[in-house]
PDB file of C-alpha atoms and ligand atoms in Angstrom:
ATOM      1  CA  MET A   1      77.756 117.977 152.685  1.00  0.00           C
ATOM      2  CA  ASN A   2      75.382 121.211 152.453  1.00  0.00           C
ATOM      3  CA  SER A   3      71.415 120.006 152.604  1.00  0.00           C
ATOM      4  CA  ASP A   4      70.411 117.798 154.859  1.00  0.00           C
ATOM      5  CA  GLU A   5      68.056 115.357 152.970  1.00  0.00           C
ATOM      6  CA  PRO A   6      69.838 112.008 151.365  1.00  0.00           C
ATOM      7  CA  ILE A   7      69.887 112.055 148.073  1.00  0.00           C
ATOM      8  CA  VAL A   8      69.726 108.375 146.020  1.00  0.00           C
ATOM      9  CA  GLU A   9      71.053 108.186 142.608  1.00  0.00           C
ATOM     10  CA  ARG A  10      70.815 105.734 139.884  1.00  0.00           C
ATOM     11  CA  PRO A  11      74.108 103.998 138.914  1.00  0.00           C
ATOM     12  CA  LEU A  12      75.700 105.318 135.608  1.00  0.00           C
ATOM     13  CA  LYS A  13      73.693 103.575 133.295  1.00  0.00           C
ATOM     14  CA  PRO A  14      73.935 102.956 129.364  1.00  0.00           C
ATOM     15  CA  GLU A  15      71.050 105.762 128.895  1.00  0.00           C
ATOM     16  CA  SER A  16      72.980 108.379 130.276  1.00  0.00           C
ATOM     17  CA  THR A  17      72.349 112.374 132.299  1.00  0.00           C
ATOM     18  CA  VAL A  18      73.919 115.494 130.812  1.00  0.00           C
ATOM     19  CA  MET A  19      72.593 118.376 132.829  1.00  0.00           C
ATOM     20  CA  ILE A  20      74.953 121.517 130.732  1.00  0.00           C
ATOM     21  CA  VAL A  21      74.970 125.711 132.325  1.00  0.00           C
ATOM     22  CA  GLY A  22      76.079 127.508 129.454  1.00  0.00           C
ATOM     23  CA  ALA A  23      74.311 125.728 126.236  1.00  0.00           C
ATOM     24  CA  SER A  24      72.222 127.972 124.364  1.00  0.00           C
ATOM     25  CA  MET A  25      74.916 128.771 121.476  1.00  0.00           C
ATOM     26  CA  GLY A  26      78.752 128.420 120.531  1.00  0.00           C
ATOM     27  CA  PHE A  27      80.745 125.402 122.618  1.00  0.00           C
ATOM     28  CA  GLY A  28      78.125 124.812 124.762  1.00  0.00           C
ATOM     29  CA  ALA A  29      74.899 123.714 121.822  1.00  0.00           C
ATOM     30  CA  ALA A  30      77.838 121.561 120.422  1.00  0.00           C
ATOM     31  CA  LEU A  31      78.438 119.698 123.324  1.00  0.00           C
ATOM     32  CA  ALA A  32      74.597 118.735 123.873  1.00  0.00           C
ATOM     33  CA  ALA A  33      74.286 118.147 119.822  1.00  0.00           C
ATOM     34  CA  ALA A  34      77.373 115.517 120.925  1.00  0.00           C
ATOM     35  CA  ALA A  35      76.019 114.191 123.977  1.00  0.00           C
ATOM     36  CA  ALA A  36      72.069 113.769 122.110  1.00  0.00           C
ATOM     37  CA  SER A  37      73.664 111.895 118.958  1.00  0.00           C
ATOM     38  CA  ARG A  38      75.265 109.673 122.096  1.00  0.00           C
ATOM     39  CA  GLY A  39      71.386 108.824 122.983  1.00  0.00           C
ATOM     40  CA  PHE A  40      72.828 110.911 126.424  1.00  0.00           C
ATOM     41  CA  HIS A  41      69.563 112.499 127.975  1.00  0.00           C
ATOM     42  CA  LEU A  42      69.893 116.478 128.469  1.00  0.00           C
ATOM     43  CA  ALA A  43      69.263 119.250 130.462  1.00  0.00           C
ATOM     44  CA  LEU A  44      70.233 122.866 128.848  1.00  0.00           C
ATOM     45  CA  LEU A  45      70.005 125.607 130.737  1.00  0.00           C
ATOM     46  CA  SER A  46      71.339 129.685 129.701  1.00  0.00           C
ATOM     47  CA  ARG A  47      68.776 132.900 129.780  1.00  0.00           C
ATOM     48  CA  GLN A  48      68.257 132.400 125.933  1.00  0.00           C
ATOM     49  CA  GLN A  49      65.024 130.881 125.785  1.00  0.00           C
ATOM     50  CA  SER A  50      63.784 130.096 122.793  1.00  0.00           C
ATOM     51  CA  ARG A  51      67.336 129.066 121.653  1.00  0.00           C
ATOM     52  CA  LEU A  52      67.376 126.998 123.394  1.00  0.00           C
ATOM     53  CA  GLU A  53      64.124 125.367 123.137  1.00  0.00           C
ATOM     54  CA  GLU A  54      65.277 125.668 119.142  1.00  0.00           C
ATOM     55  CA  LEU A  55      67.627 123.518 119.518  1.00  0.00           C
ATOM     56  CA  ALA A  56      66.212 121.341 122.323  1.00  0.00           C
ATOM     57  CA  GLN A  57      63.579 120.523 119.538  1.00  0.00           C
ATOM     58  CA  ASP A  58      66.355 119.996 117.167  1.00  0.00           C
ATOM     59  CA  LEU A  59      68.479 116.972 119.213  1.00  0.00           C
ATOM     60  CA  ARG A  60      65.061 115.425 120.212  1.00  0.00           C
ATOM     61  CA  ARG A  61      64.134 115.052 116.614  1.00  0.00           C
ATOM     62  CA  GLN A  62      67.335 114.080 115.128  1.00  0.00           C
ATOM     63  CA  HIS A  63      67.902 112.010 117.952  1.00  0.00           C
ATOM     64  CA  GLY A  64      65.072 111.229 120.045  1.00  0.00           C
ATOM     65  CA  VAL A  65      66.664 111.920 122.582  1.00  0.00           C
ATOM     66  CA  LYS A  66      64.904 113.776 125.624  1.00  0.00           C
ATOM     67  CA  VAL A  67      66.115 117.465 126.369  1.00  0.00           C
ATOM     68  CA  PHE A  68      64.213 120.298 128.991  1.00  0.00           C
ATOM     69  CA  THR A  69      65.154 123.799 129.099  1.00  0.00           C
ATOM     70  CA  TYR A  70      65.524 125.842 131.987  1.00  0.00           C
ATOM     71  CA  GLN A  71      65.920 129.586 131.601  1.00  0.00           C
ATOM     72  CA  HIS A  72      68.914 131.158 133.641  1.00  0.00           C
ATOM     73  CA  ASP A  73      71.575 133.691 134.803  1.00  0.00           C
ATOM     74  CA  VAL A  74      73.848 131.704 136.416  1.00  0.00           C
ATOM     75  CA  LYS A  75      74.125 135.777 137.446  1.00  0.00           C
ATOM     76  CA  ASP A  76      71.319 134.719 140.057  1.00  0.00           C
ATOM     77  CA  PHE A  77      74.012 132.718 141.981  1.00  0.00           C
ATOM     78  CA  GLN A  78      70.472 131.427 144.349  1.00  0.00           C
ATOM     79  CA  GLN A  79      68.842 129.336 141.495  1.00  0.00           C
ATOM     80  CA  ALA A  80      71.456 126.424 141.902  1.00  0.00           C
ATOM     81  CA  PRO A  81      70.412 124.352 143.932  1.00  0.00           C
ATOM     82  CA  THR A  82      66.634 124.937 142.875  1.00  0.00           C
ATOM     83  CA  LEU A  83      67.399 124.250 139.367  1.00  0.00           C
ATOM     84  CA  LEU A  84      69.167 121.398 140.059  1.00  0.00           C
ATOM     85  CA  GLN A  85      66.789 119.763 141.938  1.00  0.00           C
ATOM     86  CA  ALA A  86      64.082 119.625 139.010  1.00  0.00           C
ATOM     87  CA  ALA A  87      66.188 119.295 135.893  1.00  0.00           C
ATOM     88  CA  ALA A  88      67.419 116.063 137.948  1.00  0.00           C
ATOM     89  CA  ARG A  89      63.603 115.060 138.843  1.00  0.00           C
ATOM     90  CA  ASP A  90      63.209 115.970 135.408  1.00  0.00           C
ATOM     91  CA  LEU A  91      65.716 113.435 133.688  1.00  0.00           C
ATOM     92  CA  GLY A  92      65.393 111.312 136.486  1.00  0.00           C
ATOM     93  CA  SER A  93      68.747 111.408 136.968  1.00  0.00           C
ATOM     94  CA  LEU A  94      72.366 113.343 136.447  1.00  0.00           C
ATOM     95  CA  ASP A  95      74.957 111.765 135.656  1.00  0.00           C
ATOM     96  CA  PHE A  96      77.115 114.234 134.044  1.00  0.00           C
ATOM     97  CA  PHE A  97      77.401 118.154 134.813  1.00  0.00           C
ATOM     98  CA  ILE A  98      78.720 120.690 132.494  1.00  0.00           C
ATOM     99  CA  TYR A  99      79.279 124.677 133.368  1.00  0.00           C
ATOM    100  CA  ASN A 100      79.805 126.249 130.127  1.00  0.00           C
ATOM    101  CA  ALA A 101      78.468 129.533 130.220  1.00  0.00           C
ATOM    102  CA  GLY A 102      81.500 132.129 129.136  1.00  0.00           C
ATOM    103  CA  LEU A 103      82.029 136.116 128.678  1.00  0.00           C
ATOM    104  CA  MET A 104      84.655 137.188 127.129  1.00  0.00           C
ATOM    105  CA  TYR A 105      84.417 141.740 126.257  1.00  0.00           C
ATOM    106  CA  GLN A 106      86.077 142.530 123.523  1.00  0.00           C
ATOM    107  CA  GLN A 107      89.919 142.566 124.683  1.00  0.00           C
ATOM    108  CA  GLY A 108      92.157 145.731 124.555  1.00  0.00           C
ATOM    109  CA  ALA A 109      94.909 147.185 126.932  1.00  0.00           C
ATOM    110  CA  ASN A 110      93.796 150.016 126.686  1.00  0.00           C
ATOM    111  CA  ARG A 111      89.818 148.924 128.338  1.00  0.00           C
ATOM    112  CA  PHE A 112      89.686 149.998 132.109  1.00  0.00           C
ATOM    113  CA  TYR A 113      85.944 148.464 132.594  1.00  0.00           C
ATOM    114  CA  PRO A 114      85.135 147.881 136.126  1.00  0.00           C
ATOM    115  CA  GLU A 115      81.443 146.571 135.381  1.00  0.00           C
ATOM    116  CA  GLU A 116      83.134 144.235 132.382  1.00  0.00           C
ATOM    117  CA  GLU A 117      85.480 143.014 134.696  1.00  0.00           C
ATOM    118  CA  VAL A 118      82.852 141.870 137.806  1.00  0.00           C
ATOM    119  CA  GLU A 119      80.815 140.675 135.442  1.00  0.00           C
ATOM    120  CA  THR A 120      83.229 138.556 133.555  1.00  0.00           C
ATOM    121  CA  ILE A 121      84.588 137.187 137.309  1.00  0.00           C
ATOM    122  CA  GLN A 122      80.808 136.595 138.112  1.00  0.00           C
ATOM    123  CA  VAL A 123      80.024 134.404 134.981  1.00  0.00           C
ATOM    124  CA  ASN A 124      83.120 132.754 134.961  1.00  0.00           C
ATOM    125  CA  LEU A 125      84.536 131.508 138.302  1.00  0.00           C
ATOM    126  CA  ALA A 126      81.625 133.204 140.832  1.00  0.00           C
ATOM    127  CA  GLY A 127      78.375 131.219 138.872  1.00  0.00           C
ATOM    128  CA  ALA A 128      80.937 127.906 138.635  1.00  0.00           C
ATOM    129  CA  ALA A 129      81.146 127.984 142.609  1.00  0.00           C
ATOM    130  CA  ALA A 130      77.812 128.525 142.549  1.00  0.00           C
ATOM    131  CA  TRP A 131      76.883 124.786 140.570  1.00  0.00           C
ATOM    132  CA  LEU A 132      79.344 122.843 141.053  1.00  0.00           C
ATOM    133  CA  MET A 133      79.543 123.395 144.670  1.00  0.00           C
ATOM    134  CA  PRO A 134      75.694 121.505 145.185  1.00  0.00           C
ATOM    135  CA  VAL A 135      76.151 119.082 142.144  1.00  0.00           C
ATOM    136  CA  ALA A 136      79.431 118.098 144.047  1.00  0.00           C
ATOM    137  CA  ASP A 137      77.718 117.409 147.094  1.00  0.00           C
ATOM    138  CA  ARG A 138      74.551 115.213 145.010  1.00  0.00           C
ATOM    139  CA  PHE A 139      77.172 113.766 143.727  1.00  0.00           C
ATOM    140  CA  VAL A 140      79.432 112.482 146.874  1.00  0.00           C
ATOM    141  CA  ARG A 141      76.254 111.548 148.641  1.00  0.00           C
ATOM    142  CA  ALA A 142      75.292 109.035 145.344  1.00  0.00           C
ATOM    143  CA  GLY A 143      78.893 107.916 145.351  1.00  0.00           C
ATOM    144  CA  GLN A 144      79.304 108.535 141.526  1.00  0.00           C
ATOM    145  CA  GLY A 145      78.356 111.388 138.806  1.00  0.00           C
ATOM    146  CA  HIS A 146      81.155 113.572 136.621  1.00  0.00           C
ATOM    147  CA  LEU A 147      81.845 117.012 137.253  1.00  0.00           C
ATOM    148  CA  VAL A 148      82.578 118.871 133.942  1.00  0.00           C
ATOM    149  CA  ALA A 149      83.929 122.826 133.538  1.00  0.00           C
ATOM    150  CA  VAL A 150      85.355 124.786 130.454  1.00  0.00           C
ATOM    151  CA  GLY A 151      88.411 126.710 131.504  1.00  0.00           C
ATOM    152  CA  SER A 152      90.633 127.909 128.856  1.00  0.00           C
ATOM    153  CA  ILE A 153      93.826 128.292 127.190  1.00  0.00           C
ATOM    154  CA  ALA A 154      93.945 131.396 128.121  1.00  0.00           C
ATOM    155  CA  GLY A 155      94.146 130.988 131.992  1.00  0.00           C
ATOM    156  CA  GLU A 156      97.839 129.616 131.389  1.00  0.00           C
ATOM    157  CA  ARG A 157      98.967 133.533 131.678  1.00  0.00           C
ATOM    158  CA  GLY A 158      98.030 136.821 132.656  1.00  0.00           C
ATOM    159  CA  ARG A 159      97.405 138.632 129.126  1.00  0.00           C
ATOM    160  CA  ALA A 160      97.494 142.300 129.183  1.00  0.00           C
ATOM    161  CA  GLY A 161      94.212 142.676 126.697  1.00  0.00           C
ATOM    162  CA  LEU A 162      92.125 140.953 129.369  1.00  0.00           C
ATOM    163  CA  PRO A 163      92.615 140.470 132.711  1.00  0.00           C
ATOM    164  CA  ALA A 164      89.672 139.129 133.907  1.00  0.00           C
ATOM    165  CA  TYR A 165      89.282 136.502 131.757  1.00  0.00           C
ATOM    166  CA  ALA A 166      92.099 134.796 131.878  1.00  0.00           C
ATOM    167  CA  ALA A 167      92.239 135.689 135.694  1.00  0.00           C
ATOM    168  CA  SER A 168      88.107 134.419 135.952  1.00  0.00           C
ATOM    169  CA  LYS A 169      89.656 130.254 133.795  1.00  0.00           C
ATOM    170  CA  ALA A 170      92.558 130.539 135.780  1.00  0.00           C
ATOM    171  CA  GLY A 171      90.759 130.270 139.490  1.00  0.00           C
ATOM    172  CA  LEU A 172      88.330 127.847 138.032  1.00  0.00           C
ATOM    173  CA  HIS A 173      91.307 125.613 136.652  1.00  0.00           C
ATOM    174  CA  THR A 174      92.203 126.088 140.621  1.00  0.00           C
ATOM    175  CA  TYR A 175      88.838 125.415 141.888  1.00  0.00           C
ATOM    176  CA  MET A 176      88.360 122.486 139.874  1.00  0.00           C
ATOM    177  CA  GLU A 177      91.458 120.401 140.638  1.00  0.00           C
ATOM    178  CA  ALA A 178      91.025 121.433 144.270  1.00  0.00           C
ATOM    179  CA  LEU A 179      87.065 119.530 143.875  1.00  0.00           C
ATOM    180  CA  ARG A 180      88.885 116.654 142.480  1.00  0.00           C
ATOM    181  CA  ASN A 181      90.934 116.575 145.385  1.00  0.00           C
ATOM    182  CA  ARG A 182      88.028 116.459 146.876  1.00  0.00           C
ATOM    183  CA  VAL A 183      85.255 114.121 145.963  1.00  0.00           C
ATOM    184  CA  SER A 184      87.260 112.260 143.946  1.00  0.00           C
ATOM    185  CA  ARG A 185      87.669 109.572 146.321  1.00  0.00           C
ATOM    186  CA  HIS A 186      83.795 109.621 147.072  1.00  0.00           C
ATOM    187  CA  GLY A 187      83.785 107.567 143.512  1.00  0.00           C
ATOM    188  CA  VAL A 188      83.370 111.240 142.356  1.00  0.00           C
ATOM    189  CA  VAL A 189      85.137 112.336 138.326  1.00  0.00           C
ATOM    190  CA  VAL A 190      86.005 115.670 137.981  1.00  0.00           C
ATOM    191  CA  THR A 191      87.879 117.178 134.471  1.00  0.00           C
ATOM    192  CA  THR A 192      88.375 120.364 133.431  1.00  0.00           C
ATOM    193  CA  LEU A 193      88.527 121.440 129.550  1.00  0.00           C
ATOM    194  CA  LYS A 194      91.177 124.040 128.234  1.00  0.00           C
ATOM    195  CA  PRO A 195      90.101 124.184 124.537  1.00  0.00           C
ATOM    196  CA  GLY A 196      92.254 126.672 122.112  1.00  0.00           C
ATOM    197  CA  GLN A 197      90.635 129.055 120.136  1.00  0.00           C
ATOM    198  CA  MET A 198      87.144 127.750 118.626  1.00  0.00           C
ATOM    199  CA  GLU A 199      85.320 128.721 116.314  1.00  0.00           C
ATOM    200  CA  THR A 200      82.044 130.831 118.266  1.00  0.00           C
ATOM    201  CA  SER A 201      80.442 134.255 118.311  1.00  0.00           C
ATOM    202  CA  MET A 202      83.242 134.446 121.345  1.00  0.00           C
ATOM    203  CA  LEU A 203      86.142 134.755 119.084  1.00  0.00           C
ATOM    204  CA  GLU A 204      85.017 137.381 117.426  1.00  0.00           C
ATOM    205  CA  ARG A 205      85.616 139.865 120.168  1.00  0.00           C
ATOM    206  CA  THR A 206      89.338 137.884 119.986  1.00  0.00           C
ATOM    207  CA  ASP A 207      92.465 140.560 118.851  1.00  0.00           C
ATOM    208  CA  LYS A 208      94.139 137.961 118.058  1.00  0.00           C
ATOM    209  CA  ILE A 209      92.879 134.933 115.987  1.00  0.00           C
ATOM    210  CA  ARG A 210      95.301 131.348 116.289  1.00  0.00           C
ATOM    211  CA  GLY A 211      94.154 128.047 114.231  1.00  0.00           C
ATOM    212  CA  PRO A 212      90.518 127.917 115.462  1.00  0.00           C
ATOM    213  CA  ILE A 213      88.632 124.694 115.862  1.00  0.00           C
ATOM    214  CA  ALA A 214      85.129 124.269 114.195  1.00  0.00           C
ATOM    215  CA  VAL A 215      83.184 123.814 117.058  1.00  0.00           C
ATOM    216  CA  GLU A 216      81.294 120.832 116.077  1.00  0.00           C
ATOM    217  CA  ARG A 217      85.029 118.580 116.215  1.00  0.00           C
ATOM    218  CA  ALA A 218      85.878 121.208 119.583  1.00  0.00           C
ATOM    219  CA  ALA A 219      82.636 119.227 121.174  1.00  0.00           C
ATOM    220  CA  GLU A 220      83.722 115.730 120.049  1.00  0.00           C
ATOM    221  CA  LEU A 221      86.870 116.152 121.599  1.00  0.00           C
ATOM    222  CA  ALA A 222      85.849 117.162 124.324  1.00  0.00           C
ATOM    223  CA  TRP A 223      83.529 114.232 125.365  1.00  0.00           C
ATOM    224  CA  ARG A 224      86.056 112.085 123.742  1.00  0.00           C
ATOM    225  CA  ALA A 225      87.987 113.276 126.839  1.00  0.00           C
ATOM    226  CA  ILE A 226      85.556 113.319 129.241  1.00  0.00           C
ATOM    227  CA  LEU A 227      84.336 109.794 128.564  1.00  0.00           C
ATOM    228  CA  ARG A 228      87.999 108.502 128.995  1.00  0.00           C
ATOM    229  CA  GLY A 229      87.697 110.269 132.474  1.00  0.00           C
ATOM    230  CA  LYS A 230      90.878 112.530 132.239  1.00  0.00           C
ATOM    231  CA  GLN A 231      91.665 115.420 134.310  1.00  0.00           C
ATOM    232  CA  VAL A 232      92.610 118.073 132.486  1.00  0.00           C
ATOM    233  CA  ALA A 233      92.012 118.182 128.551  1.00  0.00           C
ATOM    234  CA  TYR A 234      93.736 120.831 126.527  1.00  0.00           C
ATOM    235  CA  ILE A 235      91.269 121.076 123.359  1.00  0.00           C
ATOM    236  CA  PRO A 236      92.509 120.463 120.768  1.00  0.00           C
ATOM    237  CA  ALA A 237      95.366 118.086 122.626  1.00  0.00           C
ATOM    238  CA  ARG A 238      98.065 120.601 121.001  1.00  0.00           C
ATOM    239  CA  TRP A 239      97.416 123.450 122.817  1.00  0.00           C
ATOM    240  CA  TRP A 240      99.309 121.603 126.039  1.00  0.00           C
ATOM    241  CA  LEU A 241     102.131 121.970 124.239  1.00  0.00           C
ATOM    242  CA  VAL A 242     101.037 125.543 124.113  1.00  0.00           C
ATOM    243  CA  GLY A 243     100.452 126.303 127.956  1.00  0.00           C
ATOM    244  CA  LEU A 244     103.365 124.155 128.857  1.00  0.00           C
ATOM    245  CA  ILE A 245     105.295 127.293 127.068  1.00  0.00           C
ATOM    246  CA  VAL A 246     103.550 130.037 127.756  1.00  0.00           C
ATOM    247  CA  ARG A 247     103.512 129.283 131.436  1.00  0.00           C
ATOM    248  CA  ASN A 248     107.455 129.210 130.744  1.00  0.00           C
ATOM    249  CA  ILE A 249     108.247 131.914 129.461  1.00  0.00           C
ATOM    250  CA  PRO A 250     109.625 134.711 131.971  1.00  0.00           C
ATOM    251  CA  SER A 251     107.355 137.697 133.404  1.00  0.00           C
ATOM    252  CA  PHE A 252     109.830 140.836 132.271  1.00  0.00           C
ATOM    253  CA  ILE A 253     110.075 138.709 128.650  1.00  0.00           C
ATOM    254  CA  PHE A 254     105.807 137.871 128.758  1.00  0.00           C
ATOM    255  CA  ARG A 255     105.542 141.624 129.260  1.00  0.00           C
ATOM    256  CA  ARG A 256     107.121 142.638 125.439  1.00  0.00           C
ATOM    257  CA  MET A 257     105.659 140.097 124.179  1.00  0.00           C
ATOM    258  CA  SER A 258     102.460 140.342 121.283  1.00  0.00           C
ATOM    259  CA  LEU A 259     100.708 137.544 122.670  1.00  0.00           C
TER     260      LEU A 259
HETATM  261  N1  NAP B 301      85.223 130.357 121.596  1.00  0.00           N
HETATM  262  C1  NAP B 301      86.565 130.425 121.364  1.00  0.00           C
HETATM  263  O1  NAP B 301      88.148 130.369 121.931  1.00  0.00           O
HETATM  264  C2  NAP B 301      86.809 129.846 123.170  1.00  0.00           C
HETATM  265  C3  NAP B 301      87.948 129.718 124.000  1.00  0.00           C
HETATM  266  C4  NAP B 301      88.447 128.801 125.449  1.00  0.00           C
HETATM  267  C5  NAP B 301      87.623 128.114 126.431  1.00  0.00           C
HETATM  268  N2  NAP B 301      86.127 128.660 125.928  1.00  0.00           N
HETATM  269  C6  NAP B 301      85.508 128.961 126.328  1.00  0.00           C
HETATM  270  O2  NAP B 301      84.341 127.961 126.161  1.00  0.00           O
HETATM  271  C7  NAP B 301      83.257 128.175 126.438  1.00  0.00           C
HETATM  272  C8  NAP B 301      81.938 128.834 125.710  1.00  0.00           C
HETATM  273  O3  NAP B 301      82.347 129.451 124.616  1.00  0.00           O
HETATM  274  P1  NAP B 301      81.901 129.952 123.362  1.00  0.00           P
HETATM  275  O4  NAP B 301      82.396 130.033 122.295  1.00  0.00           O
HETATM  276  O5  NAP B 301      80.392 128.877 123.313  1.00  0.00           O
HETATM  277  O6  NAP B 301      81.077 131.210 123.733  1.00  0.00           O
HETATM  278  P2  NAP B 301      79.632 131.743 123.373  1.00  0.00           P
HETATM  279  O7  NAP B 301      79.093 130.886 121.645  1.00  0.00           O
HETATM  280  O8  NAP B 301      79.529 132.991 124.070  1.00  0.00           O
HETATM  281  O9  NAP B 301      78.101 130.998 123.738  1.00  0.00           O
HETATM  282  C9  NAP B 301      78.536 131.252 125.643  1.00  0.00           C
HETATM  283  C10 NAP B 301      77.319 130.656 126.363  1.00  0.00           C
HETATM  284  O10 NAP B 301      77.593 130.326 127.845  1.00  0.00           O
HETATM  285  C11 NAP B 301      75.689 131.159 127.967  1.00  0.00           C
HETATM  286  N3  NAP B 301      75.968 132.167 129.195  1.00  0.00           N
HETATM  287  C12 NAP B 301      76.690 133.451 128.932  1.00  0.00           C
HETATM  288  N4  NAP B 301      76.570 134.770 129.509  1.00  0.00           N
HETATM  289  C13 NAP B 301      75.549 133.707 130.822  1.00  0.00           C
HETATM  290  C14 NAP B 301      74.702 133.629 132.068  1.00  0.00           C
HETATM  291  N5  NAP B 301      74.633 134.939 132.289  1.00  0.00           N
HETATM  292  N6  NAP B 301      73.815 133.120 132.454  1.00  0.00           N
HETATM  293  C15 NAP B 301      74.029 132.182 131.329  1.00  0.00           C
HETATM  294  N7  NAP B 301      74.657 131.176 130.686  1.00  0.00           N
HETATM  295  C16 NAP B 301      75.683 132.348 130.087  1.00  0.00           C
HETATM  296  C17 NAP B 301      75.579 131.684 126.909  1.00  0.00           C
HETATM  297  O11 NAP B 301      74.241 131.637 127.002  1.00  0.00           O
HETATM  298  P3  NAP B 301      72.741 132.447 126.490  1.00  0.00           P
HETATM  299  O12 NAP B 301      73.377 133.651 125.890  1.00  0.00           O
HETATM  300  O13 NAP B 301      72.271 131.997 126.233  1.00  0.00           O
HETATM  301  O14 NAP B 301      72.700 133.621 128.394  1.00  0.00           O
HETATM  302  C18 NAP B 301      75.873 130.532 126.022  1.00  0.00           C
HETATM  303  O15 NAP B 301      75.648 129.391 125.386  1.00  0.00           O
HETATM  304  C19 NAP B 301      83.134 130.092 127.269  1.00  0.00           C
HETATM  305  O16 NAP B 301      82.822 129.132 129.107  1.00  0.00           O
HETATM  306  C20 NAP B 301      84.134 130.290 127.126  1.00  0.00           C
HETATM  307  O17 NAP B 301      85.520 130.771 128.005  1.00  0.00           O
HETATM  308  C21 NAP B 301      85.947 129.882 124.462  1.00  0.00           C
END
């Protein structure tokens, strides 16, 4: 355990509470909207405070839920425990925590920019660890709670065009598996979401577009998987088969494929 303070939380209730890191746009905003439509109260974090507040106002007006917003750059790793305490205090409890923040620079096999690689790993993996550890600690103490992280089908193999992105998502998948193995005996559920392509601004930086789905549909599928307590969910499910095939292509063939 990290902290000496005992933390007491209420049991899961009809009015659940959700914290989403990386919620200002795209999949994170859609996850927030799908949660609000279920009557869940929200704490939303990311760098673009004005976008967060705009989204919060819409969700309060449309669904009558409580929505709190906090400006945060996930690269400020040391802020996570303080913001976690603040959000849980404002919400009154915390049932679901979703790490969605993600960064992907323009793909390309001829890009050699170490700053982009390091930042991608900071946002997609190190930031996740900085958040998931204190939240897991809190949930274990409470004997309940649900941790969710957004990985990617891209984490299944090392593609030439996106080494840091693929590695960060593969690392996140493994991190979540380890966390599940650590906390599930304490009543904490851990779900890894692995979306295929979704129609968000991130797709603009992709070299190949393959059957993307609307982000609202992806968020709905994600919440269904979360509420069923799934350990790993491909979004949509057909990417499970793609993942299986891609994982089993021998390296010498994979290297020659234009994936
Ligand atoms: N779109 C796809 O096809 C696809 C496929 C598979 C997986 N994913 C994953 O899905 C997640 C959401 O991606 P998206 O497509 O919705 O991308 P997006 O539209 O670019 O949104 C990314 C979100 O992450 C937040 N974020 C980025 N850097 C951050 C930082 N340093 N600190 C705090 N928040 C940060 C952004 O908020 P601010 O800018 O306000 O900070 C934004 O809310 C990511 O983890 C991504 O890897 C996406």
